[in-house]
Amino acid sequence: MAGDQQIGVDSAPGPAGDEVRLEVRGLEVRLGRTGPDVVSDVSFTVQAGQVLGLVGESGSGKTTVVLALLGHARRGLSISSGEVRVDGVDLLQLSAAQLRAVRGARVAYVPQDPAAALNPTLRVGTQLNEAIRVHPGAVEDPGGRIREVLQEAHLDASPELLRRYPHQLSGGQQQRVGLAMAFACRPALIVLDEPTTGLDVSTQRHVLDTIRSLCAAYGVAAVYVSHDLAVVGGLVSDVAVMYSGQIIEAGPTAKVFGDPLHPYTRGLLSAVPSPLQATRLTGIDGQPPRPGRRPAGCSFAPRCDYATEECRSQQPEPVLIDARAVRCLRVAQVRESSTSVAAALGRAATAADEVPILSLRDVAASHGRRPVLSGVDLDVPAESCVAVVGESGSGKTTLARCIVGLHRNWTGDIRFEGAPLTAGTRDRPRQVLRRVQYIFQNPYTSLNPRKTIGQIVAQPLEQYLRLGYRERSQRTARALADVSLGADFLSRYPDQLSGGERQRVAIARALVVEPDLLVCDEVTSALDVSVQAVIVELLRGLQSEHRIAMIFITHNLALVRSIAQSVVVLRDGAVVESGPVGQVLDRPADPYTARLMQDVAKLTGAGTPGPSAPDAAASEPAAP
Amino acid sequence: MATATAPAEPTVPAEPTVPERNEHPLLLLTARRLGIGVITLFVVSVIVFWATEVLPGNAAYAVLGRNANPARLHALERQLHLNQGLLAQYWTWLSGLFTGKLGASLANGQPVWGLVEPRLINSAVLVFVTGLIGTVIGVTLGAIAALRKDGWFDHITSVAALTVTSLPEFIVAIGLIILFSTVVLHWLPAVSLLPPGTYAWSQPELLILPVATLVIVIVPYIFRMMRAAMIEALESDYVEMARLKGVPEWRIVLGHALPNSIAPTIQVIGLNFLYLAGGVVLVEYVFNYPGIGQGLVFAVDNRDIPVIQFIVVVLAAFYVCVNIGSDVVALLATPRRRIPR
Amino acid sequence: MVTGDAPALPPVAPPPAAPPSATLTGRHPWLSVLWSAARTPRGVVGLTMALFVLLVAVIGPAVSPHSPDALMTLTFAKPSSQFPLGGDFLGRDVLSRVLNGGWLLLLMAVAATAIGIVVGAAAGMSAAYMRGAPDGIIMRTVDVILAFPQLVFALLLLSLLGPKLWLIVLAVGLSHAPAVARVIRSATLDVSERDYVKVAELQGMRPAKVMTKEILPNLISPLMVEAGLRLTYSIVIIAGLAFLGFGQPPPAANWGTMINENRIGLQLNPWAVIAPAALIALLTIGTNTFTDAVARVTIGVDRRPEEAAMLDDLGPEQA
């Protein structure tokens, strides 16, 4: 029944015509042959020249869907029912040999991690050639086509490049090779699995532009999977949001992101940080259900504010409303209640004359002989949050580690409350160590898997303060409560916790000794958007409540406004610009900052497409 | 980048700065390994010398035992150079190694080289024939097991491999003897009756059981590694990508999976050659095969010091060479490590 | 990857709530690992075989029908009701000799394993954690010792100092140490790079305490697997040395020596060789199979956490 409601019917026709190139009906993928379903009842269409965004958090099944578009299922999974029609041919009914002929030639895949997807022992040219030669007859002039396709992907089509091995290329170049391979046979459908993850912002922007122009030029249909709504928002004209293996809302991007109807989509959007305005981020409590553990009714019901008894017992079917298909029984009521506008954050008044709690002067650091930081000056006012922003290789993590004492190879002057800090932790007095706390990026390696949460959080109390048992227990319980974890977590082990919960434990561990400065090193980079929002908001609240100074390191410019009062921009180890957040981001003085602000993907407000949306592309000069 | 650009904007952002790397990691590695190898051998020689000459006290006394009387002691000491200082003795020995003056066996007075040379060749034949056959069988079985992962072939071979790796090689040898020469069947000779000093290929059927024993012993290790490396390659992202490009299965196996399975397997093959150097001792003893393993055992029994010294140094040198060799070959098979960015 | 600015982790975030891991948590993680391994098919088979032989070796001397040294029957006598396994090359009862010939071998093997593990693990852990000069020295020494085949090393020592039993144990134990050191060193290097170790350093913990409280508990799996492997090799080498004549002096009963002594009579009474050989084989196959079971259990649980996290959006089911 759900097959009747299809997505994309109402969008404006793409520049290459109206023909439907991809049609998916009732796709279902299961664990094993007969296990619980991982993806169920997925249907959509994509037209020539059009890019459909498939958005969701981890566990939503988006990668599974997109691999099924090539007739492929990962080990342990099987495609149990449905149709995937490319130019009318159902791939799921083809024989193995026919499917192999189709893959690469009619449907192509662009992988998420290009470094891993390229064979390390084969030259780049060989692998590009392979993409064409396994489909004899598809291309008349392989050599010429390769040159052509490399140029389209903005790579230097020289024999020198072709002779290289994958590890000799940068991340951006590897991704472009992946794109070139995908377009080599001029397929009808391209599937892109988060291809810009891990690339820095400007490279990401250029890759997205390339994808859009190639699709438009050759009338190729594309499905673009992403967890990053801002990136998707600027690229695609239609979007489908996935949750727990189903598409829960789908329609034109402007509508879905501008005026979301499904409670999950709303929650998701209010978790997305914006580089343009300071908003309070709100996450969604709880976690998505795992396959096999899905509730009987709507899978979002346990976390939904609008859920009723009916929602918990009955599976919602897609309902066509306002140009979108939404799977929600209560969609009419949800529509009535206005979208809560994200609360703007007031700026805390910073007393400018006070002595900064931390100040750096002319700090230079290196790894071995390679310089990583040079001439860094930085001030962190007491009780305020400074964001340190930079792309990979900018030296921001090294900076954090120098401050805290994990990295010893630095020169210059770092003063904590006026007193100079020594290079490593060994010579710093215990009280100084206690008052500067550090939170690591990866919640999966920062907790000792052989200890309980209680032991982990209480350990700094033993090490720094030598408190008695009763006091330790009290303070531990309080620290956990501060991060909204119940007392039942005390006896659990880290591998029983989710990523968000682990990071909260790490925060509790840092706060339990009542520090004066908290250094957060990319603490949300490994987390889903909705979890990230919870953590960022938690940190912001704790910082103002406990009056702690904070250094928040991130590569994500959009987060800055939601947590910091001032910002420092790093590039290649040097400070490029610094100042209050509003000033630096709204009126950047340095061209690098300006370019970062321009290139960062933005999710704009209701109705208005972002500056890099397809419609505006026609009026831009030819993509560089 | 030969594309037109809008004036104020760069085309593609500058590549991140690359740390300086060695220009020739291959040469550098080989040179380093050679250096360490030489030092290792040097240290080994010192240890051997110290252990055999210095440790047990007066070697001459130990050799002569109850037959020692001052005159004989004195004569033997002169023969063994024990009347010189320790360093001088060491130098005499070490230089002797290079010039071929290896002294004489204490057991029968023959020159050491004459005693050891045919044994060396016999053992070399054993080691290399075994190594070759074992490698071919192990690699083939491992590849097939990986391709038919979790099938019956895979299960049987994996269990068999596990069982065989647990067995001491002399038990494998005895088992083969029981099966093929004494109890069950009588096809093959149990022990070789080659007198010491002859070459093994004069009676090739004597090679069969010793080679079979050693092959059985080393195949499981190579099999396991090949299987694991192939499975890892077949489950990797780049193989998945190749499948999604439409590459046929045979090409995936030969062109993608195999090249990536070679490097770790080479290391194991090297290790097995090393193992053979030691394992050959027991097998030669069981089959009465006139190789250096047997020679070492005899020498140890007779406390024939010059022979012991020489054989141990030869074995150590073999070790070092195989180590270097396998590292170099593994490096050649891994472009990522041998070609800098 | 560990140089300075690692690029931001791809935010394809990890799956929610990983399943509770039954093994490796709790007060005695090594016990729960052993227990889990013992319940797998390989574990059952291996444990049964090894325990059977252990029983024979330990109880054997008490239930032996005759004295192992007494000359009771004809040389290489065929099996009979009085002597179920026949006579050996001197006419002694094979069954009695077999029952008495195992316990010392096992004892020596366990002792050698213990020496190898303790020395090797200490060396490996210190080398990895201290880095710099101590690491270089230790690992170069390891390389030198590894330049000797284990058997040759033992033979060398024995030839010079005499076939004393304690020396055999020491020689075999020390010859294990380098291999153990290598494995433990690389495991320690892995663990000491983890962030939670850095957390302890930030808290001002001294290196020795960091090693025992933070690192060591996470080395349980490789340690257990190595111990199992080394035990198997110890048995193999010590039995091999006995076979070569470097064991207890005659007339003591010893499985390894028995195989050698009775080789010449294979055509007459093969049981004098088959019985001790089969027991050694059963033992080594058993210990190795059980070690394999342990390795399989720990591989799943001790997978590097960030790898477990980086699985695609499916979730732990696929792990």
JSON list of C-alpha atoms in Angstrom, two decimals, chain A residues 350-418:
[
{"chain": "A", "resi": 350, "resn": "THR", "atom": "CA", "xyz": [32.54, 39.36, 29.58]},
{"chain": "A", "resi": 351, "resn": "ALA", "atom": "CA", "xyz": [34.46, 41.61, 31.89]},
{"chain": "A", "resi": 352, "resn": "ALA", "atom": "CA", "xyz": [37.25, 42.67, 29.64]},
{"chain": "A", "resi": 353, "resn": "ASP", "atom": "CA", "xyz": [39.65, 43.97, 32.25]},
{"chain": "A", "resi": 354, "resn": "GLU", "atom": "CA", "xyz": [40.00, 40.87, 34.34]},
{"chain": "A", "resi": 355, "resn": "VAL", "atom": "CA", "xyz": [43.11, 38.83, 34.10]},
{"chain": "A", "resi": 356, "resn": "PRO", "atom": "CA", "xyz": [42.49, 35.98, 31.68]},
{"chain": "A", "resi": 357, "resn": "ILE", "atom": "CA", "xyz": [42.61, 32.62, 33.36]},
{"chain": "A", "resi": 358, "resn": "LEU", "atom": "CA", "xyz": [44.83, 31.28, 30.61]},
{"chain": "A", "resi": 359, "resn": "SER", "atom": "CA", "xyz": [47.09, 33.21, 28.32]},
{"chain": "A", "resi": 360, "resn": "LEU", "atom": "CA", "xyz": [49.46, 32.10, 25.63]},
{"chain": "A", "resi": 361, "resn": "ARG", "atom": "CA", "xyz": [52.18, 34.21, 24.13]},
{"chain": "A", "resi": 362, "resn": "ASP", "atom": "CA", "xyz": [54.21, 33.30, 21.13]},
{"chain": "A", "resi": 363, "resn": "VAL", "atom": "CA", "xyz": [53.72, 29.58, 21.54]},
{"chain": "A", "resi": 364, "resn": "ALA", "atom": "CA", "xyz": [55.38, 27.39, 18.94]},
{"chain": "A", "resi": 365, "resn": "ALA", "atom": "CA", "xyz": [55.20, 23.61, 18.88]},
{"chain": "A", "resi": 366, "resn": "SER", "atom": "CA", "xyz": [56.48, 20.82, 16.67]},
{"chain": "A", "resi": 367, "resn": "HIS", "atom": "CA", "xyz": [56.24, 17.10, 16.13]},
{"chain": "A", "resi": 368, "resn": "GLY", "atom": "CA", "xyz": [59.77, 15.89, 15.88]},
{"chain": "A", "resi": 369, "resn": "ARG", "atom": "CA", "xyz": [61.31, 18.32, 13.47]},
{"chain": "A", "resi": 370, "resn": "ARG", "atom": "CA", "xyz": [58.09, 19.36, 11.79]},
{"chain": "A", "resi": 371, "resn": "PRO", "atom": "CA", "xyz": [56.68, 22.67, 13.05]},
{"chain": "A", "resi": 372, "resn": "VAL", "atom": "CA", "xyz": [53.00, 22.52, 13.84]},
{"chain": "A", "resi": 373, "resn": "LEU", "atom": "CA", "xyz": [52.30, 25.78, 15.65]},
{"chain": "A", "resi": 374, "resn": "SER", "atom": "CA", "xyz": [54.00, 29.14, 15.45]},
{"chain": "A", "resi": 375, "resn": "GLY", "atom": "CA", "xyz": [53.56, 32.44, 17.16]},
{"chain": "A", "resi": 376, "resn": "VAL", "atom": "CA", "xyz": [50.23, 31.63, 18.82]},
{"chain": "A", "resi": 377, "resn": "ASP", "atom": "CA", "xyz": [48.78, 34.26, 21.10]},
{"chain": "A", "resi": 378, "resn": "LEU", "atom": "CA", "xyz": [45.59, 33.40, 22.94]},
{"chain": "A", "resi": 379, "resn": "ASP", "atom": "CA", "xyz": [43.65, 34.65, 25.93]},
{"chain": "A", "resi": 380, "resn": "VAL", "atom": "CA", "xyz": [40.89, 32.80, 27.71]},
{"chain": "A", "resi": 381, "resn": "PRO", "atom": "CA", "xyz": [38.88, 35.07, 30.00]},
{"chain": "A", "resi": 382, "resn": "ALA", "atom": "CA", "xyz": [37.69, 33.50, 33.24]},
{"chain": "A", "resi": 383, "resn": "GLU", "atom": "CA", "xyz": [34.26, 31.86, 33.12]},
{"chain": "A", "resi": 384, "resn": "SER", "atom": "CA", "xyz": [33.98, 32.28, 29.37]},
{"chain": "A", "resi": 385, "resn": "CYS", "atom": "CA", "xyz": [34.22, 29.96, 26.42]},
{"chain": "A", "resi": 386, "resn": "VAL", "atom": "CA", "xyz": [36.68, 30.36, 23.60]},
{"chain": "A", "resi": 387, "resn": "ALA", "atom": "CA", "xyz": [36.22, 28.32, 20.46]},
{"chain": "A", "resi": 388, "resn": "VAL", "atom": "CA", "xyz": [39.33, 27.32, 18.54]},
{"chain": "A", "resi": 389, "resn": "VAL", "atom": "CA", "xyz": [38.43, 26.61, 14.97]},
{"chain": "A", "resi": 390, "resn": "GLY", "atom": "CA", "xyz": [40.56, 25.17, 12.20]},
{"chain": "A", "resi": 391, "resn": "GLU", "atom": "CA", "xyz": [40.67, 22.55, 9.53]},
{"chain": "A", "resi": 392, "resn": "SER", "atom": "CA", "xyz": [42.66, 19.36, 9.79]},
{"chain": "A", "resi": 393, "resn": "GLY", "atom": "CA", "xyz": [46.34, 20.09, 9.97]},
{"chain": "A", "resi": 394, "resn": "SER", "atom": "CA", "xyz": [45.78, 23.50, 11.52]},
{"chain": "A", "resi": 395, "resn": "GLY", "atom": "CA", "xyz": [47.35, 22.49, 14.82]},
{"chain": "A", "resi": 396, "resn": "LYS", "atom": "CA", "xyz": [44.33, 22.88, 17.06]},
{"chain": "A", "resi": 397, "resn": "THR", "atom": "CA", "xyz": [44.64, 19.53, 18.78]},
{"chain": "A", "resi": 398, "resn": "THR", "atom": "CA", "xyz": [48.35, 20.09, 19.30]},
{"chain": "A", "resi": 399, "resn": "LEU", "atom": "CA", "xyz": [47.55, 23.42, 20.87]},
{"chain": "A", "resi": 400, "resn": "ALA", "atom": "CA", "xyz": [45.14, 21.79, 23.30]},
{"chain": "A", "resi": 401, "resn": "ARG", "atom": "CA", "xyz": [47.67, 19.16, 24.20]},
{"chain": "A", "resi": 402, "resn": "CYS", "atom": "CA", "xyz": [50.38, 21.71, 24.85]},
{"chain": "A", "resi": 403, "resn": "ILE", "atom": "CA", "xyz": [48.13, 23.61, 27.19]},
{"chain": "A", "resi": 404, "resn": "VAL", "atom": "CA", "xyz": [47.24, 20.55, 29.15]},
{"chain": "A", "resi": 405, "resn": "GLY", "atom": "CA", "xyz": [50.73, 19.03, 29.20]},
{"chain": "A", "resi": 406, "resn": "LEU", "atom": "CA", "xyz": [50.30, 16.01, 26.94]},
{"chain": "A", "resi": 407, "resn": "HIS", "atom": "CA", "xyz": [52.55, 17.47, 24.30]},
{"chain": "A", "resi": 408, "resn": "ARG", "atom": "CA", "xyz": [55.92, 18.60, 25.56]},
{"chain": "A", "resi": 409, "resn": "ASN", "atom": "CA", "xyz": [57.67, 19.85, 22.50]},
{"chain": "A", "resi": 410, "resn": "TRP", "atom": "CA", "xyz": [56.73, 23.52, 22.63]},
{"chain": "A", "resi": 411, "resn": "THR", "atom": "CA", "xyz": [58.30, 26.88, 23.36]},
{"chain": "A", "resi": 412, "resn": "GLY", "atom": "CA", "xyz": [56.80, 30.14, 24.42]},
{"chain": "A", "resi": 413, "resn": "ASP", "atom": "CA", "xyz": [54.82, 31.30, 27.39]},
{"chain": "A", "resi": 414, "resn": "ILE", "atom": "CA", "xyz": [51.67, 29.67, 28.73]},
{"chain": "A", "resi": 415, "resn": "ARG", "atom": "CA", "xyz": [50.33, 31.14, 31.94]},
{"chain": "A", "resi": 416, "resn": "PHE", "atom": "CA", "xyz": [47.54, 29.79, 34.07]},
{"chain": "A", "resi": 417, "resn": "GLU", "atom": "CA", "xyz": [46.24, 32.52, 36.38]},
{"chain": "A", "resi": 418, "resn": "GLY", "atom": "CA", "xyz": [49.41, 34.39, 35.80]}
]
